[in-house]
PDB file of C-alpha atoms in Angstrom:
ATOM      1  CA  UNK A   1       0.036   0.005  -0.039  1.00  0.00           C
ATOM      2  CA  UNK A   2       2.897   2.275   0.802  1.00  0.00           C
ATOM      3  CA  UNK A   3       4.216   1.889  -2.917  1.00  0.00           C
ATOM      4  CA  UNK A   4       0.843   2.862  -4.319  1.00  0.00           C
ATOM      5  CA  UNK A   5       0.697   6.047  -2.170  1.00  0.00           C
ATOM      6  CA  UNK A   6       4.121   7.065  -3.300  1.00  0.00           C
ATOM      7  CA  UNK A   7       3.198   6.496  -6.934  1.00  0.00           C
ATOM      8  CA  UNK A   8       0.155   8.484  -6.590  1.00  0.00           C
ATOM      9  CA  UNK A   9       1.895  11.498  -4.980  1.00  0.00           C
ATOM     10  CA  UNK A  10       4.746  11.161  -7.631  1.00  0.00           C
ATOM     11  CA  UNK A  11       1.970  11.325 -10.441  1.00  0.00           C
ATOM     12  CA  UNK A  12       0.245  14.284  -8.621  1.00  0.00           C
ATOM     13  CA  UNK A  13       3.431  16.169  -8.676  1.00  0.00           C
ATOM     14  CA  UNK A  14       4.101  15.476 -12.323  1.00  0.00           C
ATOM     15  CA  UNK A  15       0.546  16.478 -12.960  1.00  0.00           C
ATOM     16  CA  UNK A  16       0.810  19.897 -11.050  1.00  0.00           C
ATOM     17  CA  UNK A  17       4.159  20.744 -12.756  1.00  0.00           C
ATOM     18  CA  UNK A  18       2.730  20.149 -16.168  1.00  0.00           C
ATOM     19  CA  UNK A  19      -0.171  22.248 -15.317  1.00  0.00           C
ATOM     20  CA  UNK A  20       2.056  25.056 -14.145  1.00  0.00           C
ATOM     21  CA  UNK A  21       4.228  24.988 -17.297  1.00  0.00           C
ATOM     22  CA  UNK A  22       0.917  24.912 -19.422  1.00  0.00           C
ATOM     23  CA  UNK A  23      -0.360  27.922 -17.715  1.00  0.00           C
ATOM     24  CA  UNK A  24       2.953  29.768 -17.869  1.00  0.00           C
ATOM     25  CA  UNK A  25       2.982  29.288 -21.670  1.00  0.00           C
ATOM     26  CA  UNK A  26      -0.664  30.177 -22.121  1.00  0.00           C
ATOM     27  CA  UNK A  27      -0.651  33.490 -20.164  1.00  0.00           C
ATOM     28  CA  UNK A  28       2.979  34.640 -20.770  1.00  0.00           C
ATOM     29  CA  UNK A  29       4.544  33.183 -23.891  1.00  0.00           C
ATOM     30  CA  UNK A  30       1.409  32.807 -26.196  1.00  0.00           C
ATOM     31  CA  UNK A  31       0.327  36.500 -25.958  1.00  0.00           C
ATOM     32  CA  UNK A  32       3.903  37.662 -27.100  1.00  0.00           C
ATOM     33  CA  UNK A  33       3.886  35.259 -29.975  1.00  0.00           C
ATOM     34  CA  UNK A  34       0.317  36.133 -30.996  1.00  0.00           C
ATOM     35  CA  UNK A  35       1.059  39.966 -30.846  1.00  0.00           C
ATOM     36  CA  UNK A  36       4.223  39.491 -33.015  1.00  0.00           C
ATOM     37  CA  UNK A  37       2.261  37.504 -35.536  1.00  0.00           C
ATOM     38  CA  UNK A  38      -0.556  40.051 -35.841  1.00  0.00           C
ATOM     39  CA  UNK A  39       1.707  42.935 -36.089  1.00  0.00           C
ATOM     40  CA  UNK A  40       3.925  41.294 -38.772  1.00  0.00           C
ATOM     41  CA  UNK A  41       0.814  40.419 -40.817  1.00  0.00           C
ATOM     42  CA  UNK A  42      -0.545  43.736 -40.566  1.00  0.00           C
ATOM     43  CA  UNK A  43       2.667  45.258 -41.663  1.00  0.00           C
ATOM     44  CA  UNK A  44       2.892  43.002 -44.643  1.00  0.00           C
ATOM     45  CA  UNK A  45      -0.647  43.936 -45.832  1.00  0.00           C
ATOM     46  CA  UNK A  46      -0.216  47.718 -45.031  1.00  0.00           C
ATOM     47  CA  UNK A  47       0.653  50.534 -47.451  1.00  0.00           C
ATOM     48  CA  UNK A  48       3.739  52.352 -46.099  1.00  0.00           C
ATOM     49  CA  UNK A  49       5.423  55.663 -46.998  1.00  0.00           C
ATOM     50  CA  UNK A  50       8.734  55.550 -48.846  1.00  0.00           C
ATOM     51  CA  UNK A  51      11.033  57.358 -46.172  1.00  0.00           C
ATOM     52  CA  UNK A  52      11.981  56.017 -42.898  1.00  0.00           C
ATOM     53  CA  UNK A  53      12.375  58.147 -39.634  1.00  0.00           C
ATOM     54  CA  UNK A  54      15.438  58.298 -37.468  1.00  0.00           C
ATOM     55  CA  UNK A  55      14.599  54.907 -35.765  1.00  0.00           C
ATOM     56  CA  UNK A  56      14.174  53.129 -39.210  1.00  0.00           C
ATOM     57  CA  UNK A  57      10.446  52.844 -38.904  1.00  0.00           C
ATOM     58  CA  UNK A  58       7.791  53.985 -41.495  1.00  0.00           C
ATOM     59  CA  UNK A  59       4.372  55.080 -41.139  1.00  0.00           C
ATOM     60  CA  UNK A  60       1.749  52.739 -42.527  1.00  0.00           C
ATOM     61  CA  UNK A  61      -1.929  52.607 -43.169  1.00  0.00           C
ATOM     62  CA  UNK A  62      -3.673  49.299 -42.715  1.00  0.00           C
ATOM     63  CA  UNK A  63      -7.274  48.389 -43.180  1.00  0.00           C
ATOM     64  CA  UNK A  64      -8.503  45.738 -40.553  1.00  0.00           C
ATOM     65  CA  UNK A  65     -11.019  43.112 -41.325  1.00  0.00           C
ATOM     66  CA  UNK A  66     -13.769  45.591 -40.339  1.00  0.00           C
ATOM     67  CA  UNK A  67     -12.583  48.016 -43.091  1.00  0.00           C
ATOM     68  CA  UNK A  68     -11.271  50.637 -40.424  1.00  0.00           C
ATOM     69  CA  UNK A  69      -8.083  52.320 -41.452  1.00  0.00           C
ATOM     70  CA  UNK A  70      -5.244  52.250 -38.719  1.00  0.00           C
ATOM     71  CA  UNK A  71      -2.087  54.117 -38.790  1.00  0.00           C
ATOM     72  CA  UNK A  72       0.775  51.724 -37.596  1.00  0.00           C
ATOM     73  CA  UNK A  73       4.499  51.918 -37.490  1.00  0.00           C
ATOM     74  CA  UNK A  74       6.485  49.032 -39.378  1.00  0.00           C
ATOM     75  CA  UNK A  75      10.086  48.451 -39.869  1.00  0.00           C
ATOM     76  CA  UNK A  76      11.567  49.943 -43.128  1.00  0.00           C
ATOM     77  CA  UNK A  77      12.429  47.274 -45.438  1.00  0.00           C
ATOM     78  CA  UNK A  78      13.870  49.185 -48.269  1.00  0.00           C
TER      79      UNK A  78
END
């Protein structure tokens, strides 16, 4: 019976560790990845000015899926 209890507690520790890692990824890492993906996609679809500013960024106009125009800053790609 003692072996079964230690197996159960080991399994519980592993399950809690996995839950913590999943929660960390979902609430910390995933929003960063999603924001980067959305901004990169918006910059690829936007119409940008020809001259960059001092920091290497250009002003771009992007129409979202609702048809609303937004002004965003994107990296100058030449």
